[in-house]
Coordinates of N, CA, C and O in Angstrom, one line a residue:
X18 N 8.1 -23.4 11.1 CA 6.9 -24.0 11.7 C 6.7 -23.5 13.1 O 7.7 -23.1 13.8
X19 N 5.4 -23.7 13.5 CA 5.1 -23.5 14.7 C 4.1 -24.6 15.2 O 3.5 -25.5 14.6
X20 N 4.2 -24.3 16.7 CA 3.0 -25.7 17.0 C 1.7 -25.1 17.1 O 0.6 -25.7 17.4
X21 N 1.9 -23.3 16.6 CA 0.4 -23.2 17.0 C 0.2 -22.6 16.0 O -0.4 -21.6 16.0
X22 N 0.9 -23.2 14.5 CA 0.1 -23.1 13.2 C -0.5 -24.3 12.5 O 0.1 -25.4 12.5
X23 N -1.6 -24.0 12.0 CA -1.7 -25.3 11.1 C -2.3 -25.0 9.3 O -2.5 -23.9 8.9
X24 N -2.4 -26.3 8.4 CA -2.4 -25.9 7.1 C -4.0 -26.5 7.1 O -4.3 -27.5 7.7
X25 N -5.1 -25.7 6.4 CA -6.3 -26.2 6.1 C -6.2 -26.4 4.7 O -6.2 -25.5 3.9
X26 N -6.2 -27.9 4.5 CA -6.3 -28.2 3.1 C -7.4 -28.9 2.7 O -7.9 -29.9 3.2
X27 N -7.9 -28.3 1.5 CA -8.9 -28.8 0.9 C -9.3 -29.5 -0.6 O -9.2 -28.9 -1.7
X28 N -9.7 -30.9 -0.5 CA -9.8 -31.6 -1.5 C -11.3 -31.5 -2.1 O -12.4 -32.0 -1.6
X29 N -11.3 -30.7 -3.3 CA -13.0 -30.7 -3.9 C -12.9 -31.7 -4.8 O -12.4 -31.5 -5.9
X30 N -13.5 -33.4 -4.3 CA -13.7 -34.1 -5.1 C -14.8 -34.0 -6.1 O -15.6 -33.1 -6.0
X31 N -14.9 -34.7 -7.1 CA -15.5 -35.2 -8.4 C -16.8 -34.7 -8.4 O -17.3 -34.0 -9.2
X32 N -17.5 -35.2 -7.3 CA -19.0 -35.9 -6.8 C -19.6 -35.0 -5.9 O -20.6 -35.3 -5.4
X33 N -19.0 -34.0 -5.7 CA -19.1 -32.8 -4.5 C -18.2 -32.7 -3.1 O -18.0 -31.7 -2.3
X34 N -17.9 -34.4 -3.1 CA -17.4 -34.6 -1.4 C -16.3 -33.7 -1.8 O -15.6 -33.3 -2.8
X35 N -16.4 -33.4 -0.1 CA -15.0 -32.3 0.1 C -14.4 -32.6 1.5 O -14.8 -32.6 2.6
X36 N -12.9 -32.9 0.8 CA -12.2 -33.8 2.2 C -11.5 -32.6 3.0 O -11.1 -31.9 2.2
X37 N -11.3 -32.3 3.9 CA -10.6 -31.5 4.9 C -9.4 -31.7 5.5 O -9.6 -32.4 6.5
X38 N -8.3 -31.3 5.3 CA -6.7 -32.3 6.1 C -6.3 -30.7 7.1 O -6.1 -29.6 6.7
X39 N -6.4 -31.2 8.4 CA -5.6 -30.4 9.2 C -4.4 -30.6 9.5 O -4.2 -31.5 10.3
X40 N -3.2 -29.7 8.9 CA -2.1 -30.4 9.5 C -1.3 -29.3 9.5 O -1.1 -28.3 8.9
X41 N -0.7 -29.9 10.7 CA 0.3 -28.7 11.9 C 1.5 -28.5 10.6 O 2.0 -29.2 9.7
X42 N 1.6 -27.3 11.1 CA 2.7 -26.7 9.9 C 4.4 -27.4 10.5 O 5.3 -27.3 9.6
X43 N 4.7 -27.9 11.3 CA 5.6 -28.8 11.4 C 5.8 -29.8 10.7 O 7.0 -30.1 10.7
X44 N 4.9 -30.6 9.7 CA 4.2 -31.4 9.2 C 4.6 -30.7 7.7 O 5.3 -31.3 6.9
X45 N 4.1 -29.8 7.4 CA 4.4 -29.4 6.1 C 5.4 -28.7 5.8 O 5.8 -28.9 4.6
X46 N 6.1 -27.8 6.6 CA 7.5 -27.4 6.7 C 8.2 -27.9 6.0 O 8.5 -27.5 4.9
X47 N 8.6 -29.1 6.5 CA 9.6 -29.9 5.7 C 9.7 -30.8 4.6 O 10.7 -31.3 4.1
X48 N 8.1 -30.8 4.0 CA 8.0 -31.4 3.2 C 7.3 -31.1 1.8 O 6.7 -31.8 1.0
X49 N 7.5 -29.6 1.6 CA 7.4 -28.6 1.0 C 8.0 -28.6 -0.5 O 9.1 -28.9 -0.2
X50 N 8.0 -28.5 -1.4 CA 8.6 -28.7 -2.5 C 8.7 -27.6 -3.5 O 8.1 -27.8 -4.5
X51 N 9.2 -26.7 -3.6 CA 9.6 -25.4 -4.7 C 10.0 -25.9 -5.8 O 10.9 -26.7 -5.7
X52 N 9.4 -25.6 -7.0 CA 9.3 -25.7 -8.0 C 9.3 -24.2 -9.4 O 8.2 -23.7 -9.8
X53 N 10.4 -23.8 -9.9 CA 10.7 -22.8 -10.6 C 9.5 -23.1 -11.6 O 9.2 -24.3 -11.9
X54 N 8.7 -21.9 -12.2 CA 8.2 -22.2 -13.5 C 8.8 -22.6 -14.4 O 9.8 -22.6 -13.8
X55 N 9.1 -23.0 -15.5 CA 9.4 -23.0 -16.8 C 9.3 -22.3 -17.7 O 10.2 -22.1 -18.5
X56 N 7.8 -21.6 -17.9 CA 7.3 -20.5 -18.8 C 7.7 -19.2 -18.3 O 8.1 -18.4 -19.1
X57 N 7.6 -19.0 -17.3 CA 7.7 -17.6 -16.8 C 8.9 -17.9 -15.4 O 8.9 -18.7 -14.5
X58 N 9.7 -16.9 -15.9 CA 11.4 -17.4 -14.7 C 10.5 -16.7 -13.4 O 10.6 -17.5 -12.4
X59 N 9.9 -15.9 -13.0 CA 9.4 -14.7 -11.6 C 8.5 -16.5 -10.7 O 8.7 -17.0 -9.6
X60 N 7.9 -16.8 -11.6 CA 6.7 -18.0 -11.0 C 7.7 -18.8 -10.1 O 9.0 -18.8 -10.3
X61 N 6.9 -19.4 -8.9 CA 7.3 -20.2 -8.2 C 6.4 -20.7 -7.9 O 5.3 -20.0 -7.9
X62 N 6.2 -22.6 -7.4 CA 5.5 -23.3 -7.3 C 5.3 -23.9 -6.0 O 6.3 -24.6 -5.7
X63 N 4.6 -23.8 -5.1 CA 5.0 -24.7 -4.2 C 3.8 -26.1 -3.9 O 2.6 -26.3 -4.1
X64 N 4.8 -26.9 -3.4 CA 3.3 -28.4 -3.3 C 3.5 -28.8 -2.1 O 4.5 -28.5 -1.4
X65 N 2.4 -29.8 -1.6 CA 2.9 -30.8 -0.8 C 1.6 -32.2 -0.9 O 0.4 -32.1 -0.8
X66 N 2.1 -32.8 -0.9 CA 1.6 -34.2 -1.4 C 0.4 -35.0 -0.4 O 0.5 -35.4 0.8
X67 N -0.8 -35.0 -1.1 CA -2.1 -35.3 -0.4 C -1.6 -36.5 0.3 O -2.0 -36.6 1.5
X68 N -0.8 -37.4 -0.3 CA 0.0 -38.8 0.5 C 0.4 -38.4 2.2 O 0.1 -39.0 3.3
X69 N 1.0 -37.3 2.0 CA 1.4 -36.5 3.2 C 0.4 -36.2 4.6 O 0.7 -36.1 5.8
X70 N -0.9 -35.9 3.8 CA -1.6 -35.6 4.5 C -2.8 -36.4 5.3 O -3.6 -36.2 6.2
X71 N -2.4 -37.4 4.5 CA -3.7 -38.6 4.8 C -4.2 -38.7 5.8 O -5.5 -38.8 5.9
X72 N -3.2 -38.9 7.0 CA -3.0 -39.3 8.5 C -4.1 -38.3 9.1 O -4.6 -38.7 10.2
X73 N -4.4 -37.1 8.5 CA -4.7 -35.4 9.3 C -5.9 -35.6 8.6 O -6.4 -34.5 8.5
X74 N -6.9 -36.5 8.0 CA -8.1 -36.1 7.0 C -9.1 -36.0 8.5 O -9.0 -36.8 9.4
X75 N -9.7 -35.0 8.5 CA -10.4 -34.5 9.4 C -10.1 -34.2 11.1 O -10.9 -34.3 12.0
X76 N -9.1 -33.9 11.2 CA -8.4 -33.8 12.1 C -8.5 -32.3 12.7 O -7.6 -31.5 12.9
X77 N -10.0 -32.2 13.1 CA -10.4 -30.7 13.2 C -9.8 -31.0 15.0 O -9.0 -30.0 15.3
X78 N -9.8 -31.7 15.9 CA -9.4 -31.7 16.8 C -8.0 -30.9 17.4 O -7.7 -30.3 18.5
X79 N -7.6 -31.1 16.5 CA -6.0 -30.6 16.9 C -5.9 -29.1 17.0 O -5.0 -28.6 17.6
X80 N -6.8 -28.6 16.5 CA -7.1 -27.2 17.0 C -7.4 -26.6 18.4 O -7.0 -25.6 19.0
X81 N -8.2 -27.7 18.8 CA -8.7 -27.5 19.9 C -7.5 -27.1 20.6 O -7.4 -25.9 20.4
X82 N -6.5 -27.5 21.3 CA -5.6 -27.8 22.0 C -4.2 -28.0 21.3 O -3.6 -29.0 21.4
X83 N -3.7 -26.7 20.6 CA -2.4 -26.9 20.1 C -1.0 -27.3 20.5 O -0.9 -26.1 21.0
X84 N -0.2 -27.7 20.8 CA 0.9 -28.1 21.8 C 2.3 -27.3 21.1 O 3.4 -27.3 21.6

């Protein structure tokens, strides 16, 4: 992680809305989850949980001024 990276994540809801989570890769670093395919041994998965991100929904600010 760095303080002057961040993750732009994007939720394309149902109805069109589309939610935006900025969050400092500090933030996601550690809470990263690898996951082996099943079907195919080469695949690898990786996630991180919208729960995670909640805090950061529109959090275009943080850009401005990275620390």
């Amino acid at each position: 992680s760095s303080p002057s990276h961040f993750y732009a994540f994007v939720n394309l809801r149902p109805k069109g809305e589309i939610e935006y989570y900025i969050v400092p890769s500090s933030v996601v670093a550690p809470k990263i989850k690898e996951e082996k395919s099943k079907s195919k041994k080469e695949s690898i998965w990786y996630s991180f949980s919208l729960q995670n991100a909640k805090e950061y929904k529109d959090k275009w600010n943080l850009l401005e001024n990275p620390k």
